Coordinates of C-alpha atoms in Angstrom, one line a residue:
M1441 CA 171.2 233.3 40.0
N1442 CA 167.7 234.7 39.7
Q1443 CA 165.6 231.5 39.5
G1444 CA 162.2 233.2 39.9
K1445 CA 162.6 236.6 38.3
I1446 CA 162.0 237.5 34.7
I1447 CA 164.3 240.0 32.8
F1448 CA 161.8 242.9 33.1
S1449 CA 161.6 242.7 36.9
Q1450 CA 165.4 242.5 37.2
V1451 CA 165.7 245.7 35.1
M1452 CA 163.1 247.5 37.2
G1453 CA 165.0 246.4 40.3
H1454 CA 167.7 249.0 39.4
L1455 CA 165.3 251.9 39.9
P1456 CA 165.8 254.1 43.0
H1457 CA 162.5 252.9 44.6
K1458 CA 162.8 255.0 47.7
T1459 CA 163.4 258.1 45.6
F1460 CA 160.3 257.2 43.5
A1461 CA 158.2 256.9 46.6
A1462 CA 159.5 260.3 47.7
C1463 CA 158.5 261.8 44.3
V1464 CA 155.0 260.3 44.6
K1465 CA 154.6 261.8 48.0
R1466 CA 156.0 265.2 46.9
Y1467 CA 153.3 265.6 44.3
D1468 CA 150.5 263.7 46.1
G1469 CA 150.4 261.2 43.3
E1470 CA 148.3 258.6 45.1
R1471 CA 145.7 260.8 46.7
Y1472 CA 142.3 258.9 46.7
V1473 CA 144.1 255.9 45.0
K1474 CA 142.8 252.5 46.2
R1475 CA 144.3 250.0 43.7
F1476 CA 146.3 251.2 40.7
S1477 CA 149.4 252.7 42.3
C1478 CA 151.9 255.0 40.7
M1479 CA 154.4 252.1 40.7
D1480 CA 151.9 249.9 38.8
Q1481 CA 151.4 252.8 36.4
Y1482 CA 155.2 253.2 35.9
Y1483 CA 155.7 249.5 35.3
C1484 CA 153.0 249.5 32.6
M1485 CA 154.5 252.5 30.9
A1486 CA 158.0 251.1 31.2
F1487 CA 156.8 247.9 29.7
A1488 CA 155.3 249.9 26.8
Q1489 CA 158.6 251.6 26.2
L1490 CA 160.8 248.5 26.5
A1491 CA 158.4 246.3 24.5
Y1492 CA 157.7 249.0 22.0
R1493 CA 153.9 248.8 22.3
E1494 CA 151.6 251.0 20.2
S1495 CA 148.6 251.9 22.2
L1496 CA 146.8 251.5 25.5
R1497 CA 144.8 248.5 24.1
D1498 CA 148.1 247.0 23.0
I1499 CA 149.6 247.4 26.4
E1500 CA 146.6 245.9 28.1
C1501 CA 146.4 242.9 25.8
C1502 CA 150.2 242.1 26.0
L1503 CA 150.2 242.3 29.8
R1504 CA 147.0 240.3 30.3
A1505 CA 148.4 237.6 28.0
H1506 CA 151.1 237.1 30.6
Q1507 CA 148.7 237.3 33.6
S1508 CA 150.6 234.7 35.6
K1509 CA 153.8 236.8 35.4
L1510 CA 152.4 240.1 36.4
Y1511 CA 153.1 239.6 40.0
H1512 CA 156.7 238.8 39.2
M1513 CA 156.9 242.0 37.2
G1514 CA 155.9 244.0 40.3
I1515 CA 152.4 244.8 39.1
R1516 CA 149.9 244.3 41.9
S1517 CA 146.7 245.6 40.3
R1518 CA 144.4 244.5 37.4
I1519 CA 145.5 245.9 34.1
S1520 CA 142.8 248.0 32.4
K1521 CA 143.0 250.3 29.4
S1522 CA 140.7 252.9 31.0
T1523 CA 142.5 252.8 34.4
L1524 CA 145.9 253.4 32.8
A1525 CA 144.5 256.2 30.6
D1526 CA 142.9 257.9 33.7
A1527 CA 146.2 257.6 35.6
N1528 CA 148.1 259.2 32.7
E1529 CA 145.6 262.0 32.5
R1530 CA 145.5 262.9 36.2
R1531 CA 148.8 262.1 37.9
D1532 CA 151.4 264.8 37.9
W1533 CA 154.1 264.2 35.2
R1534 CA 156.7 265.8 37.5
I1535 CA 156.8 262.6 39.5
W1536 CA 158.5 260.9 36.5
A1537 CA 160.6 264.0 35.7
D1538 CA 162.0 263.9 39.2
L1539 CA 162.6 260.2 39.0
A1540 CA 164.5 260.7 35.8
S1541 CA 166.7 263.4 37.4
A1542 CA 167.5 261.0 40.3
L1543 CA 168.3 258.2 37.9
I1544 CA 170.6 260.5 35.8
A1545 CA 172.6 261.3 38.9
E1546 CA 172.9 257.7 39.9
T1547 CA 173.8 256.5 36.4
R1548 CA 176.4 259.2 35.9
S1549 CA 178.3 257.9 39.0
L1550 CA 178.9 254.6 37.1
Y1551 CA 181.1 256.5 34.6
A1552 CA 183.1 258.4 37.2
H1553 CA 186.4 256.7 36.4
D1554 CA 185.8 256.1 32.7
S1555 CA 187.4 258.2 29.9
F1556 CA 185.4 259.4 26.9
G1557 CA 185.9 261.9 24.1
I1558 CA 188.3 264.8 24.7
E1559 CA 190.9 264.7 27.5
L1560 CA 190.5 268.1 29.2
E1561 CA 190.7 269.3 32.8
Q1562 CA 187.6 271.4 32.2
T1563 CA 184.1 269.9 32.1
V1564 CA 182.8 269.8 28.5
Y1565 CA 179.1 269.8 27.8
A1566 CA 177.0 269.6 24.6
F1567 CA 173.6 271.4 24.5
D1568 CA 170.9 270.9 21.9
S1569 CA 167.3 270.1 21.4
T1570 CA 165.2 267.8 19.2
V1571 CA 161.6 268.3 18.0
I1572 CA 159.0 265.6 18.5
S1573 CA 156.3 266.3 15.8
L1574 CA 152.7 266.0 16.8
C1575 CA 149.4 266.1 14.8
L1576 CA 147.9 269.4 15.5
S1577 CA 144.3 268.2 15.3
L1578 CA 145.0 265.7 18.1
F1579 CA 147.3 267.9 20.2
P1580 CA 145.9 271.4 19.7
W1581 CA 147.7 272.6 22.9
A1582 CA 151.1 271.9 21.2
E1583 CA 150.8 274.5 18.4
F1584 CA 154.2 274.9 16.7
R1585 CA 153.6 276.0 13.1
R1586 CA 150.5 276.7 11.0
K1587 CA 149.7 273.1 10.3
K1588 CA 152.1 271.3 12.7
G1589 CA 152.4 270.7 16.4
G1590 CA 155.3 269.6 18.5
V1591 CA 157.3 269.6 21.7
K1592 CA 161.1 270.1 22.1
V1593 CA 163.3 267.9 24.3
H1594 CA 166.4 269.9 25.5
A1595 CA 169.4 268.1 26.8
L1596 CA 172.7 269.0 28.3
L1597 CA 175.2 266.2 27.7
D1598 CA 178.3 265.6 29.8
H1599 CA 181.2 264.6 27.6
D1600 CA 182.9 262.8 30.4
S1601 CA 180.2 260.1 30.3
Y1602 CA 177.9 261.1 27.4
M1603 CA 175.0 261.1 29.8
P1604 CA 172.6 264.0 30.3
V1605 CA 172.9 266.2 33.3
F1606 CA 169.9 268.4 32.4
V1607 CA 166.7 267.6 30.5
H1608 CA 163.8 269.9 29.8
I1609 CA 160.7 269.3 27.8
Q1610 CA 158.5 272.2 26.5
K1611 CA 156.2 273.2 23.7
A1612 CA 158.2 273.5 20.5
K1613 CA 157.0 277.1 19.9
R1614 CA 159.1 278.4 22.7
H1615 CA 162.6 279.6 21.6
E1616 CA 165.7 277.6 22.5
V1617 CA 167.6 280.5 24.0
K1618 CA 165.1 280.8 26.9
I1619 CA 166.2 277.4 28.0
A1620 CA 169.9 278.1 27.6
R1621 CA 169.5 281.0 30.0
R1622 CA 168.3 278.6 32.7
L1623 CA 171.5 276.6 32.6
R1624 CA 173.7 276.9 35.7
L1625 CA 177.3 276.2 34.6
N1626 CA 180.3 276.3 36.8
P1627 CA 183.2 278.7 36.0
G1628 CA 185.7 277.1 33.7
S1629 CA 183.2 274.7 32.1
I1630 CA 182.9 274.6 28.3
I1631 CA 179.6 274.2 26.4
A1632 CA 179.3 273.3 22.7
M1633 CA 176.0 274.2 21.0
D1634 CA 174.5 274.9 17.6
M1635 CA 174.0 278.3 16.0
A1636 CA 170.3 278.3 17.0
Y1637 CA 171.4 279.3 20.6
T1638 CA 173.2 282.5 19.5
D1639 CA 172.4 285.2 22.0
Y1640 CA 175.0 288.0 22.5
D1641 CA 173.6 288.9 25.9
L1642 CA 174.1 285.3 27.0
F1643 CA 177.6 285.2 25.5
A1644 CA 178.6 288.3 27.4
D1645 CA 177.1 286.9 30.7
W1646 CA 178.9 283.6 30.3
T1647 CA 182.2 285.4 29.5
E1648 CA 181.8 287.5 32.7
R1649 CA 181.2 284.4 34.8
G1650 CA 184.2 282.5 33.3
V1651 CA 182.0 280.0 31.3
F1652 CA 183.4 279.1 27.8
F1653 CA 181.3 278.3 24.8
V1654 CA 181.9 277.0 21.3
T1655 CA 179.3 277.5 18.6
R1656 CA 178.9 278.4 14.9
Q1657 CA 179.1 282.0 13.9
K1658 CA 176.2 283.6 12.0
S1659 CA 177.0 284.4 8.3
N1660 CA 175.7 288.0 8.6
A1661 CA 177.7 288.9 11.7
A1662 CA 179.6 292.2 11.3
F1663 CA 183.1 292.3 12.9
D1664 CA 186.6 293.6 12.6
I1665 CA 189.7 291.4 12.8
V1666 CA 191.9 292.4 15.8
E1667 CA 194.5 289.7 15.5
T1668 CA 195.4 287.0 13.0
R1669 CA 197.1 283.9 14.4
T1670 CA 199.1 281.3 12.5
P1671 CA 197.0 278.2 12.0
P1672 CA 198.7 274.8 12.8
Q1673 CA 200.4 273.1 10.0
N1674 CA 199.0 270.0 8.3
R1675 CA 195.6 270.3 10.1
N1676 CA 192.1 271.2 9.0
I1677 CA 192.3 274.8 10.4
L1678 CA 192.1 277.5 7.7
F1679 CA 191.9 280.6 9.8
D1680 CA 192.4 281.5 13.5
E1681 CA 191.4 285.1 14.3
I1682 CA 190.5 287.4 17.2
I1683 CA 187.6 289.6 16.4
R1684 CA 185.4 292.4 17.8
Y1685 CA 181.8 292.9 16.8
T1686 CA 181.0 296.2 15.0
G1687 CA 177.3 295.9 14.7
T1688 CA 175.2 298.5 16.5
I1689 CA 173.5 296.0 18.7
T1690 CA 176.0 293.2 18.9
S1691 CA 178.9 295.6 19.9
R1692 CA 176.8 296.9 22.7
K1693 CA 175.6 293.5 23.9
C1694 CA 179.0 291.7 23.5
P1695 CA 181.9 294.2 23.7
R1696 CA 184.5 291.7 24.6
P1697 CA 186.9 290.2 22.0
M1698 CA 185.9 286.8 20.5
R1699 CA 187.7 284.1 18.6
R1700 CA 186.8 283.0 15.1
V1701 CA 188.1 279.7 13.9
V1702 CA 187.5 278.5 10.3
V1703 CA 187.6 274.7 10.0
W1704 CA 187.6 272.5 6.9
Y1705 CA 185.7 269.3 7.3
S1706 CA 186.8 266.9 4.6
E1707 CA 183.9 264.4 5.4
N1708 CA 181.3 267.0 4.3
E1709 CA 183.7 268.9 2.0
R1710 CA 182.8 272.3 3.5
E1711 CA 184.1 274.8 5.9
I1712 CA 182.5 275.7 9.2
V1713 CA 183.1 279.0 11.0
L1714 CA 183.3 278.5 14.8
L1715 CA 182.9 281.2 17.4
T1716 CA 184.3 280.9 21.0
N1717 CA 185.3 283.1 23.9
H1718 CA 188.2 280.8 24.8
L1719 CA 191.3 282.6 23.6
D1720 CA 193.9 280.1 24.9
F1721 CA 193.1 276.6 23.6
G1722 CA 194.7 275.4 20.3
A1723 CA 192.5 275.8 17.3
T1724 CA 192.4 272.1 16.7
T1725 CA 191.1 271.6 20.3
I1726 CA 188.3 274.1 19.6
A1727 CA 187.4 272.2 16.5
A1728 CA 187.5 268.9 18.3
I1729 CA 185.1 270.2 21.0
Y1730 CA 182.6 271.2 18.5
K1731 CA 182.9 268.0 16.5
D1732 CA 182.3 266.0 19.7
R1733 CA 179.0 267.8 20.0
W1734 CA 177.7 265.1 17.6
E1735 CA 177.3 262.8 20.6
I1736 CA 174.1 264.6 21.6
E1737 CA 172.7 263.9 18.2
L1738 CA 173.3 260.2 18.8
F1739 CA 171.6 260.5 22.1
F1740 CA 168.5 261.9 20.5
K1741 CA 168.7 259.3 17.7
A1742 CA 168.8 256.5 20.3
L1743 CA 165.8 257.9 22.0
K1744 CA 163.7 258.3 18.9
Q1745 CA 164.7 255.0 17.2
N1746 CA 164.5 252.6 20.2
L1747 CA 161.6 254.0 22.3
K1748 CA 158.1 255.2 21.8
V1749 CA 158.2 258.9 21.4
K1750 CA 156.7 259.3 17.9
T1751 CA 153.3 257.8 18.6
F1752 CA 151.5 258.4 21.9
V1753 CA 149.0 256.6 24.1
G1754 CA 147.3 259.8 25.3
T1755 CA 146.6 263.2 23.7
S1756 CA 146.7 265.5 26.8
E1757 CA 149.8 267.4 27.8
N1758 CA 150.1 265.4 31.0
A1759 CA 149.9 262.0 29.3
L1760 CA 152.4 263.0 26.7
M1761 CA 154.9 264.3 29.2
I1762 CA 154.6 261.1 31.3
Q1763 CA 155.3 259.0 28.1
I1764 CA 158.4 261.0 27.1
W1765 CA 159.8 261.0 30.7
T1766 CA 159.3 257.3 31.0
A1767 CA 161.1 256.9 27.6
L1768 CA 164.0 258.8 29.0
I1769 CA 164.1 256.6 32.1
A1770 CA 164.0 253.5 29.9
L1771 CA 166.9 254.9 27.8
L1772 CA 169.0 255.5 30.9
L1773 CA 168.4 251.9 32.0
I1774 CA 169.4 250.6 28.5
K1775 CA 172.5 252.8 28.5
W1776 CA 173.4 251.5 31.9
M1777 CA 173.1 247.9 30.7
H1778 CA 175.1 248.8 27.5
H1779 CA 177.8 250.3 29.6
I1780 CA 178.4 247.2 31.8
S1781 CA 177.8 244.6 29.0
K1782 CA 180.8 242.7 27.6
A1783 CA 178.9 241.5 24.6
G1784 CA 179.9 244.5 22.4
W1785 CA 176.3 245.3 21.4
S1786 CA 175.2 248.7 20.1
I1787 CA 172.4 250.5 21.8
S1788 CA 169.9 249.5 19.1
I1789 CA 170.8 245.8 19.4
M1790 CA 170.6 246.0 23.2
A1791 CA 167.1 247.5 23.0
S1792 CA 166.0 244.9 20.5
M1793 CA 167.3 241.9 22.4
L1794 CA 165.8 243.2 25.6
R1795 CA 162.5 243.6 23.9
L1796 CA 162.5 239.9 22.9
N1797 CA 163.5 238.6 26.4
L1798 CA 161.4 240.7 28.8
F1799 CA 159.4 237.7 29.9
T1800 CA 162.2 235.1 29.9
Y1801 CA 163.7 233.7 33.1
R1802 CA 167.4 234.5 32.9
D1803 CA 169.9 236.0 35.2
L1804 CA 170.3 239.6 33.8
M1805 CA 173.9 240.1 34.7
T1806 CA 175.0 236.8 33.2
W1807 CA 172.8 237.3 30.1
I1808 CA 174.0 240.7 29.1
H1809 CA 177.6 239.6 29.1
D1810 CA 177.1 236.4 27.1
P1811 CA 173.6 236.5 25.5
W1812 CA 174.1 233.7 22.9
N1813 CA 175.1 230.9 25.3
I1814 CA 172.8 231.5 28.3
E1815 CA 169.8 229.2 28.2
P1816 CA 166.5 230.3 29.8
L1817 CA 166.0 229.2 33.4
I1818 CA 163.1 227.0 34.4
P1819 CA 161.6 228.1 37.7
K1820 CA 161.3 225.4 40.2
P1821 CA 157.7 224.5 41.0
K1822 CA 156.6 225.6 44.5
Q1823 CA 153.8 223.1 44.8
L1824 CA 154.6 219.4 45.4
S1825 CA 153.1 217.0 42.8
L1826 CA 150.7 214.3 44.0
P1827 CA 151.1 211.0 42.1
L1828 CA 147.7 209.7 40.9
T1829 CA 146.6 206.4 39.3
A1830 CA 144.7 206.3 36.0
F1831 CA 141.4 206.5 37.9
G1832 CA 142.3 209.7 39.8
Q1833 CA 142.9 207.9 43.1
P1834 CA 146.2 208.2 45.0
D1835 CA 148.7 205.5 44.3
A1836 CA 149.0 203.6 47.5
S1837 CA 152.5 202.4 46.7
K1838 CA 153.8 206.0 46.5
T1839 CA 151.9 207.4 49.5
S1840 CA 152.7 206.8 53.1
T1841 CA 150.1 205.7 55.7

């Protein structure tokens, strides 16, 4: 039982602290730093995410209101709005990006023996991005459209655990395909993605390397049907065809045969045309792989709804990147607790309950399993009490000579 630790410090205890120290050293994060360390900075930003704080002043006021508990939180320096703003402005955001990558690898190992989604021997991934909108007058460096700014968060989600294996944040103006080309997928793996990532050069390269993809076909694609397969009976498959592209550019970029599967989704009452280079799987399996791509949308939804990535405590690119990366780290910690919890909470309920109990003295492992019946712990006083009389003098009957 953790008699002297609040919930927040127990959650932070699951960070890879040695890895974090290595990240700080790698980017010289504490050069000329005397008091406010990178760990203090991270704890403040992690508190802002988990407690859903609005601004630097809000973070400062909330933490200083619990001054007696800051040491137990791991914060060793005085909290100041200007000090935190200066740290977010100057310290390299890649420290937190590398910490997130290390935590992703550690968290994924918890799911090694669990079963999710589609049962396949091959590794299945979902790849997509989400736009975080920004006010262009406050973030002029993040120009996206004529009157709108933004950044994109790209994520590659492993369907074996529904955890990200690759995350990249960039200005929203940059095209998605450039990030897809940076992926290093093993031969035999399968990636499901939206139509925005259509790139025939990339499709040909993946096919040559034995990487399979499932995406939606563009409506204006020119092709010839090479083979028509019989769709499975009593399923939602309308057509299953082998095609070759006939367009002047597409036929040169992607000369190999592709597979076109037309699926009827009764939930939306519409048909979706899927494109894949996997010629052997059943059509229903191809449809199921693409449908399971929705899990990455739920990942982005959990990030945006439960953590602070819509309003920001700094306007520089470095400060914004630090806030988004700390949000991703906080989400990984919440997903870890959600995974081991026996309470049956959703991610949103887990985040809300955690927000209300950050400063309570409870044993974290006991609390997340049975949250409604665990009373707060009262820390034992470390200073002995001295019995006094009404006049402030020691009571002779209760003191020894």
